[in-house]
Coordinates of C-alpha atoms and ligand atoms in Angstrom, one line a residue:
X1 CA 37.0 29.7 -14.9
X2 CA 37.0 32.1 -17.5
X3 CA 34.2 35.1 -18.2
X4 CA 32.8 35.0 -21.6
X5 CA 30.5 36.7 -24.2
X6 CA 28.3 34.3 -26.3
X7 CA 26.4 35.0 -28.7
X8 CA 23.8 32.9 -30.8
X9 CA 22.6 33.8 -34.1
X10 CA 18.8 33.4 -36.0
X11 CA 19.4 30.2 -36.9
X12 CA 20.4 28.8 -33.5
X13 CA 17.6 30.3 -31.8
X14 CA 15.1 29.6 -34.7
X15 CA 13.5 26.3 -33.4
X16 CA 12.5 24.9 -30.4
X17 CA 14.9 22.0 -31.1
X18 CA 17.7 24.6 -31.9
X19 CA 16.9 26.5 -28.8
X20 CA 17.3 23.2 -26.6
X21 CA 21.0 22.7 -28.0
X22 CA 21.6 26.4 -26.6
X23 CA 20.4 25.9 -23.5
X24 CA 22.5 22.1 -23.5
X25 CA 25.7 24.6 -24.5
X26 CA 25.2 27.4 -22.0
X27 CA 24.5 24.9 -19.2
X28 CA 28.5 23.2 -20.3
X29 CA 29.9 26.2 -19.5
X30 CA 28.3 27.3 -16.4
X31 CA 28.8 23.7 -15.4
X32 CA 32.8 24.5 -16.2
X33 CA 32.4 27.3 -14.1
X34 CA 32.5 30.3 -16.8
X35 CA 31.0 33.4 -16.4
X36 CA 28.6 33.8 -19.0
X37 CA 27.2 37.3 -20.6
X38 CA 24.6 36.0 -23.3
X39 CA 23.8 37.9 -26.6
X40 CA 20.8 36.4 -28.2
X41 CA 19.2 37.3 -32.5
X42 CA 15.9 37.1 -33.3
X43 CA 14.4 33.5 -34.3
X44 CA 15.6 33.7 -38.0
X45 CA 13.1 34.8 -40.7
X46 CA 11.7 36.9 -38.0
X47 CA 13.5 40.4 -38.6
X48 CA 12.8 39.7 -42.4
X49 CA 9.1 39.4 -41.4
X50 CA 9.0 42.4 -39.3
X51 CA 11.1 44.6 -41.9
X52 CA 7.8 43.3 -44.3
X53 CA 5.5 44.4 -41.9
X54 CA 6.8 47.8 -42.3
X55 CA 6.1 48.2 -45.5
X56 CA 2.5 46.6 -45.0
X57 CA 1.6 48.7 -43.0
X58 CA 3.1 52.1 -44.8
X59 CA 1.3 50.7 -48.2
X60 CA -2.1 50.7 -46.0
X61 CA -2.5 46.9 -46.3
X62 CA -3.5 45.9 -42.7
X63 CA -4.5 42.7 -43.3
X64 CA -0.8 41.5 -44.2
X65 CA 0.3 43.1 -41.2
X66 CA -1.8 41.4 -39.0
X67 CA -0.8 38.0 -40.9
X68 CA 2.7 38.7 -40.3
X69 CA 2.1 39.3 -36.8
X70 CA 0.4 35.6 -36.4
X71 CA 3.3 34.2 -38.1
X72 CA 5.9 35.8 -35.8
X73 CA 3.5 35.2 -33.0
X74 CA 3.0 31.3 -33.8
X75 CA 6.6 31.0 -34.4
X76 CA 7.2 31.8 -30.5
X77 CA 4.1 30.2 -29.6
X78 CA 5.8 26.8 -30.8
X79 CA 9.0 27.3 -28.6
X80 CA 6.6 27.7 -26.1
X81 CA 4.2 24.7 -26.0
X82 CA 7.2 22.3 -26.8
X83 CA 9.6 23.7 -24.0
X84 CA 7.6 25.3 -21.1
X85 CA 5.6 23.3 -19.2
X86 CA 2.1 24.3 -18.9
X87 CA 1.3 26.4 -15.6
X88 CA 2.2 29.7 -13.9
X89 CA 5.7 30.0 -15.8
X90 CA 4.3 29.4 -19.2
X91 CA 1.2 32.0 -18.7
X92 CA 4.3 34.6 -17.4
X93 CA 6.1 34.2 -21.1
X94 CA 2.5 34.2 -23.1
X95 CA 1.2 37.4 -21.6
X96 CA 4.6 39.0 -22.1
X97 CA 4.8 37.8 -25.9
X98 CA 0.9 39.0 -25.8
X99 CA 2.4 42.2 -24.8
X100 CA 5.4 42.9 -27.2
X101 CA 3.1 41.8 -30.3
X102 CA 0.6 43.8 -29.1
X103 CA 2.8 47.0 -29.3
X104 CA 4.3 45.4 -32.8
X105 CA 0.4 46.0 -34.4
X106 CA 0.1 49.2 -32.8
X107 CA 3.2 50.9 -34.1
X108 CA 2.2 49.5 -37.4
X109 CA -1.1 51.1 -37.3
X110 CA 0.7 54.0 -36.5
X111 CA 2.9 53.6 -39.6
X112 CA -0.3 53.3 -41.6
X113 CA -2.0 56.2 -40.7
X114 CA 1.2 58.2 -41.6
X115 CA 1.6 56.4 -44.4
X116 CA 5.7 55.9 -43.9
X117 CA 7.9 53.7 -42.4
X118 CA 10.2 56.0 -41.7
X119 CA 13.8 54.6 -40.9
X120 CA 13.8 55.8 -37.0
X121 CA 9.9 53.8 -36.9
X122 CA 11.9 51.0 -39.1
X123 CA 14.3 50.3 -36.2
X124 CA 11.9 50.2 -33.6
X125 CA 9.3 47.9 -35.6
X126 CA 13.0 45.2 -36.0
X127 CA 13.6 45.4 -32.1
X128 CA 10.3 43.1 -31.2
X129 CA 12.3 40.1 -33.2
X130 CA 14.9 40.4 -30.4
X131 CA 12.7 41.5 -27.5
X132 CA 10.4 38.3 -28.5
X133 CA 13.3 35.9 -28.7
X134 CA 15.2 36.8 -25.5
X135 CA 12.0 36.5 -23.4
X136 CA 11.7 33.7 -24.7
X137 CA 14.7 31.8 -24.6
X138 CA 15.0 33.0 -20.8
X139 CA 11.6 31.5 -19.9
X140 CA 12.7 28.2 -21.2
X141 CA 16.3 28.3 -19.2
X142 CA 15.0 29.3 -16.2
X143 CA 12.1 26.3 -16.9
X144 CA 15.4 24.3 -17.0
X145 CA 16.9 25.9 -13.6
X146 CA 19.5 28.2 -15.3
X147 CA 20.0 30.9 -13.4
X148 CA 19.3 34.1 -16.2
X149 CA 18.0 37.2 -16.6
X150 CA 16.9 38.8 -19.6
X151 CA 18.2 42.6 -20.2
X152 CA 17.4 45.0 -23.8
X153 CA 20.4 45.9 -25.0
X154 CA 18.7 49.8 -25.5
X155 CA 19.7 50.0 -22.1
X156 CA 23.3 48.9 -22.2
X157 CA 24.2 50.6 -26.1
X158 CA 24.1 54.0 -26.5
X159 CA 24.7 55.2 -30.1
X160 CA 24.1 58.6 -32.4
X161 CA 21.0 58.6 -34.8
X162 CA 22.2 57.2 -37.7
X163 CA 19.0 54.6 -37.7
X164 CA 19.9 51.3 -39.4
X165 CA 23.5 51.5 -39.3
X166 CA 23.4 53.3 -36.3
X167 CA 27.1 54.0 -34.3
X168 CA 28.2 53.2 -30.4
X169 CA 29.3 56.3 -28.3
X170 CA 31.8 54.5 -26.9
X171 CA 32.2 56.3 -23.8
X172 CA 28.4 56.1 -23.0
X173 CA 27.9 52.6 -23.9
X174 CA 31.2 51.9 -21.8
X175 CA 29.4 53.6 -19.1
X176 CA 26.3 51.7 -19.0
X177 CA 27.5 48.3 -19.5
X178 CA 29.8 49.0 -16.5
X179 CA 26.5 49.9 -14.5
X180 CA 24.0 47.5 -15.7
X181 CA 25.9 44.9 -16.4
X182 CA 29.1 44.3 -14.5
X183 CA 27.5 43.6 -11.4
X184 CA 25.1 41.4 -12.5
X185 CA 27.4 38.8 -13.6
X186 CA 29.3 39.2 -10.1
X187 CA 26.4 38.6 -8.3
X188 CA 25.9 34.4 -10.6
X189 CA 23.4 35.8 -13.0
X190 CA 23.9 35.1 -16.7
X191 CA 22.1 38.0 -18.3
X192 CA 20.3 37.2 -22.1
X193 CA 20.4 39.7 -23.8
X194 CA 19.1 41.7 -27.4
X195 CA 21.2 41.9 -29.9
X196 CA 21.2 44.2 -33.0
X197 CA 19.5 47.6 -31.6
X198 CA 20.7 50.1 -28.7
X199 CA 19.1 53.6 -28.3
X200 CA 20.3 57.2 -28.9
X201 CA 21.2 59.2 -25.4
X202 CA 17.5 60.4 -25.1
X203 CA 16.4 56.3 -25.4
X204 CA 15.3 56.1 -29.3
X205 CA 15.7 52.5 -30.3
X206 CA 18.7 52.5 -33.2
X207 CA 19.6 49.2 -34.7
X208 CA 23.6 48.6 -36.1
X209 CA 22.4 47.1 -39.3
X210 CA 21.7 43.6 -40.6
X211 CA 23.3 40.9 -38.6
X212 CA 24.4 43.5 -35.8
X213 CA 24.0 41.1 -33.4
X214 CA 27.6 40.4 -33.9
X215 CA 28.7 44.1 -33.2
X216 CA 26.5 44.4 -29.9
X217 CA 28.3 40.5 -28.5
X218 CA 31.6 42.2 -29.3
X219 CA 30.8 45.3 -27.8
X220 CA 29.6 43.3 -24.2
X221 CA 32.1 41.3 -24.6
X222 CA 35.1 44.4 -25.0
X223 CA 33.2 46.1 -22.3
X224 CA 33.7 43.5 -19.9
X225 CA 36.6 42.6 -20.3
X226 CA 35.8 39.1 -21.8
X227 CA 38.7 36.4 -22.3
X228 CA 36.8 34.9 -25.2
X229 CA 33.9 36.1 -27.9
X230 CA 32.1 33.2 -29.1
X231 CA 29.9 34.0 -32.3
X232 CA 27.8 30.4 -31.9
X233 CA 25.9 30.1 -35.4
X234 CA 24.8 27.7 -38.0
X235 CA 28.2 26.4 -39.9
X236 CA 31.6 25.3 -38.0
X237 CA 33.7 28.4 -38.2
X238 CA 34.8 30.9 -40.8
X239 CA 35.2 28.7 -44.8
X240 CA 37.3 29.4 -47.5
X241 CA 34.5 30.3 -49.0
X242 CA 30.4 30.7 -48.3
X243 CA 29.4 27.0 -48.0
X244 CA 25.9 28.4 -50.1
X245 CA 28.1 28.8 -53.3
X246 CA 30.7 26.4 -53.2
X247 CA 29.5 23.1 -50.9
X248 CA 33.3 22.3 -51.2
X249 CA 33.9 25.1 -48.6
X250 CA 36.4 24.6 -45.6
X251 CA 37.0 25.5 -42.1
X252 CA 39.7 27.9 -41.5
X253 CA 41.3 26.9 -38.3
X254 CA 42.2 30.7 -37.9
X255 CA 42.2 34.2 -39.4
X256 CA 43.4 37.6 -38.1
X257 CA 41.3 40.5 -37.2
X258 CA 42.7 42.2 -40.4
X259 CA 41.6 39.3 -42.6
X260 CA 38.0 38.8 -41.3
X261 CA 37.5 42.3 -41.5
X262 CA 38.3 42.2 -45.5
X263 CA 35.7 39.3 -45.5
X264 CA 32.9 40.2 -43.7
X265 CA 33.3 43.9 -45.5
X266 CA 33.5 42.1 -48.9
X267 CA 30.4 40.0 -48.2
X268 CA 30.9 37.0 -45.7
X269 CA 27.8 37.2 -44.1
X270 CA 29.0 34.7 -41.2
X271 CA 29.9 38.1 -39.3
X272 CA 28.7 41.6 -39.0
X273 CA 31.7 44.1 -40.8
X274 CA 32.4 45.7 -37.8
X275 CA 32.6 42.6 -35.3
X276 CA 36.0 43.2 -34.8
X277 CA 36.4 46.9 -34.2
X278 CA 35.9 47.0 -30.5
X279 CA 37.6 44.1 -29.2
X280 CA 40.7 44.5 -31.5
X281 CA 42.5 46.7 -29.6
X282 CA 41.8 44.5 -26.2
X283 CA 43.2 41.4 -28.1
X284 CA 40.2 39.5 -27.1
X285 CA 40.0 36.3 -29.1
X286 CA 37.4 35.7 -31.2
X287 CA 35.7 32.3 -31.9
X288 CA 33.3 31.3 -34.3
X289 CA 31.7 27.8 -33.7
X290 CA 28.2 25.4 -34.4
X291 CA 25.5 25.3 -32.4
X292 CA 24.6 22.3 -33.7
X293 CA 28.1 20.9 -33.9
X294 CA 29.8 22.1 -30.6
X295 CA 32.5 19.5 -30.9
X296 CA 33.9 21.1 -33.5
X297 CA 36.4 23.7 -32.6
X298 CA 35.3 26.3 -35.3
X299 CA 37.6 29.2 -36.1
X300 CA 39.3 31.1 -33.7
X301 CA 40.0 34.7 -34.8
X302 CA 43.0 36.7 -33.2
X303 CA 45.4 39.9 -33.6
X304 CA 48.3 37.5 -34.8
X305 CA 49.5 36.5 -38.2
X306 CA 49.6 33.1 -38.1
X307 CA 52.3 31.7 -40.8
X308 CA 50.7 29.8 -43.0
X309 CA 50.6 27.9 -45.6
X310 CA 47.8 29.7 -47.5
X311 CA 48.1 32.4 -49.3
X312 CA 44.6 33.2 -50.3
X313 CA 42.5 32.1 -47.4
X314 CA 39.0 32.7 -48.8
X315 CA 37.0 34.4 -51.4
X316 CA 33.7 36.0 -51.2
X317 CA 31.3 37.7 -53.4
X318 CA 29.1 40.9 -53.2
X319 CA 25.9 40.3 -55.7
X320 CA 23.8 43.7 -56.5
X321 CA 26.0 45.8 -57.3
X322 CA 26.6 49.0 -59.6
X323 CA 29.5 50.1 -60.9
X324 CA 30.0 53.8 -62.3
X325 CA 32.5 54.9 -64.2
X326 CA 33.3 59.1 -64.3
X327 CA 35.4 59.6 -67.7
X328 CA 36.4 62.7 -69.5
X329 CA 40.1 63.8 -71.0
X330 CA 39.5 67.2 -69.1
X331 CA 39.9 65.2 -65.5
X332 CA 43.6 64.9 -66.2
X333 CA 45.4 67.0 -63.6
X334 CA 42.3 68.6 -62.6
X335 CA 42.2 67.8 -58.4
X336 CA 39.2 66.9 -56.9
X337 CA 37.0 65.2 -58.7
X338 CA 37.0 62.0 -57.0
X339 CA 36.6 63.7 -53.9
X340 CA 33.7 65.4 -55.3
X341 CA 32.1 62.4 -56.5
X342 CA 32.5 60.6 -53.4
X343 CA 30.6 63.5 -51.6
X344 CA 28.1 63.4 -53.7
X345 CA 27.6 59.5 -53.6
X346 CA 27.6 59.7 -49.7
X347 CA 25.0 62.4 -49.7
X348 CA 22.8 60.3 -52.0
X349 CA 23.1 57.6 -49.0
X350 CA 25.8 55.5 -51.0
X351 CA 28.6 54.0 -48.8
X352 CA 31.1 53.2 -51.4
X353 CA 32.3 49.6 -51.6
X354 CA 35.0 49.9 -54.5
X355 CA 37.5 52.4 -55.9
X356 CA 39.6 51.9 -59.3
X357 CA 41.1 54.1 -61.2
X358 CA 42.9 54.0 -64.7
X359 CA 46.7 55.3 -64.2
X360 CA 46.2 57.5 -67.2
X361 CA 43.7 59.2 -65.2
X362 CA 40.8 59.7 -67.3
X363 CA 38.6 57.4 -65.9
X364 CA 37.4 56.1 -62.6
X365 CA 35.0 53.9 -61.7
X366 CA 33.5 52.9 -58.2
X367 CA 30.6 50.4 -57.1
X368 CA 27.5 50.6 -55.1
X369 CA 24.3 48.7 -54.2
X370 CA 21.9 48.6 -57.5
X371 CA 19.2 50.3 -55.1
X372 CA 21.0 53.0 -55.2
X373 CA 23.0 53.7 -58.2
X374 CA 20.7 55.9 -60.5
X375 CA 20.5 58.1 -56.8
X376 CA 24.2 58.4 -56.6
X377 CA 24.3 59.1 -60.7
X378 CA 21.8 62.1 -60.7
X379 CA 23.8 63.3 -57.3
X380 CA 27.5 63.2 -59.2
X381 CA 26.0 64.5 -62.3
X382 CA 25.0 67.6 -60.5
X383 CA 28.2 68.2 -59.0
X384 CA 30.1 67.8 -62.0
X385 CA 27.8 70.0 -63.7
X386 CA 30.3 72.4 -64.7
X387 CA 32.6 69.9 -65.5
X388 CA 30.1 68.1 -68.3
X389 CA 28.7 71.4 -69.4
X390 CA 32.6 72.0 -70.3
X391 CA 33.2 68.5 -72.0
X392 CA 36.4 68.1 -69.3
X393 CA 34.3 64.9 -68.4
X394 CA 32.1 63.0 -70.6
X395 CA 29.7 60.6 -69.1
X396 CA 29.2 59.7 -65.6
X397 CA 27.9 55.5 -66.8
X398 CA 26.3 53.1 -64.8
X399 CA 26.9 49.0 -65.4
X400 CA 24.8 47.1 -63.3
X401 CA 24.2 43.2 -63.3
X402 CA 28.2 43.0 -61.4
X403 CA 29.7 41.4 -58.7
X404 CA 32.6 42.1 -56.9
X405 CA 35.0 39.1 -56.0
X406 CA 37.1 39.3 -53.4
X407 CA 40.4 37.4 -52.1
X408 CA 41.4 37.7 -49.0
X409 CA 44.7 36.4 -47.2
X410 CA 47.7 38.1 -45.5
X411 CA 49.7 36.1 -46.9
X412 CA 49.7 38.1 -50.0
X413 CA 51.5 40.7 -48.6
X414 CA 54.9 38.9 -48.5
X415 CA 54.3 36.6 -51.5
X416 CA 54.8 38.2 -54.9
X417 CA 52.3 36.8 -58.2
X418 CA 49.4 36.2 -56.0
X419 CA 47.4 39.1 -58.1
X420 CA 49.3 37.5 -61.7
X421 CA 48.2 34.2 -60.9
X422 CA 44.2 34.9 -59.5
X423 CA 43.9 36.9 -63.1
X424 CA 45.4 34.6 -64.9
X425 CA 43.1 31.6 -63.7
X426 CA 40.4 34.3 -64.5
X427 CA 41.9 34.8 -68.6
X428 CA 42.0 31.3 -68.6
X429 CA 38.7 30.9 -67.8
X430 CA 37.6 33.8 -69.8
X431 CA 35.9 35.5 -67.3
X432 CA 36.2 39.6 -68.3
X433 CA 37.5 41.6 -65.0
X434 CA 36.2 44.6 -65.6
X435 CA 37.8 46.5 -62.4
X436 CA 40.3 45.6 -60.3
X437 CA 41.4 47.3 -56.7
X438 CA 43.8 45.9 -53.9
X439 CA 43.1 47.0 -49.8
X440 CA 45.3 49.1 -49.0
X441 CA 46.5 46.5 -46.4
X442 CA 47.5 44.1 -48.8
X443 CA 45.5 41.4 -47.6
X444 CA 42.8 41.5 -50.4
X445 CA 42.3 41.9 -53.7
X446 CA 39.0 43.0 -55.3
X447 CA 37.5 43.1 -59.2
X448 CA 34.6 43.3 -60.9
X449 CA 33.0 40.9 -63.0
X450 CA 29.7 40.2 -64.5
X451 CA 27.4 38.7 -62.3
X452 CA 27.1 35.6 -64.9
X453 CA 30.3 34.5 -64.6
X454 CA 29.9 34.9 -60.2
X455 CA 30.1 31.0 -59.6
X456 CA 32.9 30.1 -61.9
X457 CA 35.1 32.6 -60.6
X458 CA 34.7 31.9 -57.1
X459 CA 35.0 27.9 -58.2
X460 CA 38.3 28.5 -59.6
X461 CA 39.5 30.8 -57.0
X462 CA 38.6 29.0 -54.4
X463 CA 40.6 25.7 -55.5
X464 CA 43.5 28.1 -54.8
X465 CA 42.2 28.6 -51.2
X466 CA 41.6 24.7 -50.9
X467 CA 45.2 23.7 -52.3
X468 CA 46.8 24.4 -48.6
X469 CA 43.8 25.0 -46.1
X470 CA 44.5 21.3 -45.3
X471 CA 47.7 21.6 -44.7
X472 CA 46.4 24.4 -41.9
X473 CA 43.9 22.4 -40.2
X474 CA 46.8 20.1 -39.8
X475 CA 49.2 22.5 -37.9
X476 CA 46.9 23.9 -35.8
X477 CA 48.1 22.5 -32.7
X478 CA 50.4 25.8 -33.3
X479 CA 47.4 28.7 -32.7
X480 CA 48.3 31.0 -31.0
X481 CA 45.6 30.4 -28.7
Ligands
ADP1 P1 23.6 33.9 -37.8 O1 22.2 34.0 -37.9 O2 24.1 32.8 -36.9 O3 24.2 35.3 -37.5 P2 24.3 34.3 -40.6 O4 23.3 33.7 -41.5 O5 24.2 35.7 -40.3 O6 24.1 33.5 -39.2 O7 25.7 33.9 -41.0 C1 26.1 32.5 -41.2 C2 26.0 32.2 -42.7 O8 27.1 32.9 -43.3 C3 26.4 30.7 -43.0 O9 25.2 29.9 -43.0 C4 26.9 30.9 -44.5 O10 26.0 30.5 -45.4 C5 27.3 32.3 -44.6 N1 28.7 32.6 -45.0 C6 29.0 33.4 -46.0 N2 30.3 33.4 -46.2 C7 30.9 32.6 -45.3 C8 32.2 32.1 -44.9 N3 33.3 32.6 -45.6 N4 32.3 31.3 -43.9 C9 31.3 30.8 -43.2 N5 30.0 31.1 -43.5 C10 29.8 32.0 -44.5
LIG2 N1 18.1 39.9 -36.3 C1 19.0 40.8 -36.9 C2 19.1 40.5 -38.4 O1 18.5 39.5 -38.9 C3 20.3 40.9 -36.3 C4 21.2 39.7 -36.2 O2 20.6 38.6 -36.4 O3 22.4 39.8 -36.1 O4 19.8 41.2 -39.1
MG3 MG1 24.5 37.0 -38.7

């Protein structure tokens, strides 16, 4: 018997026919005897829709709003007529989606009237995706005899008000889940419950940013002491690369905490950035596997470094992103500016994705989303008023249409070349790196190039990657777990 966290991404949940393979999974283990705590995303394209329906609804236009609530409502609809039998169960589930979508058009006529989606409204609009999905999927388990038990994670995660990127207080959320949840599973229940949102102290619904489902499974599962995460979603495990932009893309048979955390900061969407942080410290292993492929082992993710035989494990890419470059001879020797500018940049909103700077110290240059970057231009330029007025720096310069690649492996740490051979493959492929910065945990290396040249630099990168994963997949008999 062992007690696990699951947790099923958009896709898995996004079709009646995908929602029957969870059920067939969840049913496994229980059958096995596990103790189950279920973490459940919105049916996919649904948060997407409702993010839309936000800005309907602040633009005035009702009638899209009230399209996109037909769409979102037919969507559950169908799960419904194909999985719960007609009668007093499926009425139960109908007047309860009734319900939620009900209070979806209402806060968007609220939204209208003010004429602003403001982010705290935002997050609360996102949470039906979630609420919808879980009542659903709990209707059709308990349909099938399962015994479950929906729960809203706004009750279990308590985090400040930083609205859609929100933070846990740990001790709160600790707190709660300990309460709410703990004895729940003790008593044969498998709860289902929301992912991506919790609430601040006083109860306002915060979500913990795209694909935060992740984050919430990890934090359940840390929380309650889980012997295994399992992230179920739509590919077999973590890949050298993002299957989308490389279909010659393999499963890694394992990656430390250290390594996935490069990748999923650097752009792997497979899992949220900060899946890791709360389980990391509990050494709770991590596994990523397909729904619909649960034979397959998928990738197990753990505290260890695993020798292997790869040096670069994967390689991902960020699209839409700025880069600015601060340059002046007058910087040289004058302290703080960098800190400055990174101030400023976070004031204007910007999280900052990529530092490089020139060793003779007249230039720097750092990335950010395109959405942002004139924001975070303006915002540095004012702070280094003086500075310009003086002519100690020049031009604060935005270059947009960039990417930033990233390798990742911790192998690199030990093995000396790895940066001389990626840029080399780069020169000989004449693709122009215009920046280039290494984690300060050795385990990645980041550049920038132009966003043209995106594909044929993760191409030839990732044939580095796909030279030993083989070899990997082989040994694995040797995981560590
Ligand atoms: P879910 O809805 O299950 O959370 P996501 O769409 O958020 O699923 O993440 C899974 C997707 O991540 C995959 O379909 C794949 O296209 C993408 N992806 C990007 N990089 C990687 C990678 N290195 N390994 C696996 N998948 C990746
Ligand atoms: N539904 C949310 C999103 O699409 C959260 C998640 O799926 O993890 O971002
Ligand atoms: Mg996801």
């Amino acid at each position: 018997m062992a007690r696990r966290t699951m947790k099923f991404g958009g896709t898995s949940v996004g079709s009646a026919e995908a929602i029957k393979q969870v059920v067939a999974i969840v049913r496994d283990f229980l059958a096995d005897g596990d103790e189950l705590a279920v973490v459940v995303s919105a049916m996919s394209g649904v948060t997407d829709l409702l993010l839309e329906s936000a800005q309907a609804a602040a633009a005035g236009n009702k009638d899209e709003f009230i399209a996109i609530n037909a769409t979102v409502r037919q969507k559950h609809q169908a799960v419904i007529d194909s999985l719960i039998p007609s009668g007093a169960a499926r009425a139960a589930i109908e007047a309860e989606v009734n319900e939620l979508l009900q209070q979806h058009l209402e806060l968007c006529e609220a939204v209208r009237v003010l004429g602003e989606a403001t982010p705290r409204i935002s997050d609360a609009l996102v949470s039906f995706g979630e609420r919808l999905s879980s009542r659903v999927i709990t209707a059709v388990m308990e349909a099938e005899g399962l015994p479950v038990q929906q729960m809203d994670s706004n009750h279990l995660i308590v985090t400040d008000n930083q609205f859609q990127d929100a933070d846990p207080l740990w001790d709160e959320t600790e707190a709660r889940i300990a309460k709410g949840l703990r004895s729940r599973l003790g008593a044969g229940v498998t709860p289902i419950i929301t992912g991506f949102f919790g609430a601040t102290p006083d109860g306002t619904i915060t979500t913990l940013g795209r694909g935060g489902s992740d984050f919430i499974a990890a934090i359940i599962a840390a929380y309650l002491d889980s012997d295994e995460l399992v992230v179920w979603t739509d590919v077999d495990g973590v890949m050298t690369t993002d299957p989308r932009l490389d279909a010659r893309a393999r499963v890694l048979p394992y990656v430390s905490y250290q390594e996935i955390g490069e990748l999923a900061f650097y752009g792997a969407k497979v899992l949220h950035p900060k899946t890791v942080q709360p389980i990391i410290n509990r050494d709770i292993p991590l596994r990523v596997r397909n729904t619909f492929n649960p034979s397959h082992i998928g990738t197990v993710v753990g505290a260890k470094t695993q020798p292997s035989e790869t040096v670069i494990k994967a390689v991902t890419g960020i699209r839409d992103v700025s880069m600015l470059t601060v340059s002046g001879r007058g910087m040289l020797g004058v302290p703080g500016i960098a800190g400055r500018t990174f101030l400023a940049s976070a004031k204007a909103g910007a999280s900052i994705l990529m530092i490089s700077q020139s060793s003779s110290e007249q230039s720097f240059c750092f990335t950010v989303v395109d959405a942002l970057a004139q924001n975070v231009k303006a915002a540095v330029e004012s702070e280094l008023q003086r500075e310009i007025q003086h002519n100690n720096i020049d031009s604060v310069d935005v270059l947009s249409d960039i990417v930033i690649i990233t390798v990742v492996g911790s192998g690199m740490r030990g093995t000396p070349g790895v940066a001389g051979r990626v840029f080399s493959l780069l020169g000989e492929n004449r693709i122009n790196v215009l920046a280039i910065a290494q984690g300060s945990s050795e385990c990645s290396i980041s550049f920038i190039i132009e966003q043209r040249d995106l594909e044929r630099a993760v191409a030839e990168l990732h044939t580095l990657a796909l030279e030993t994963v083989e070899k990997d997949s082989i040994n694995r008999i040797g995981s560590p777990y």
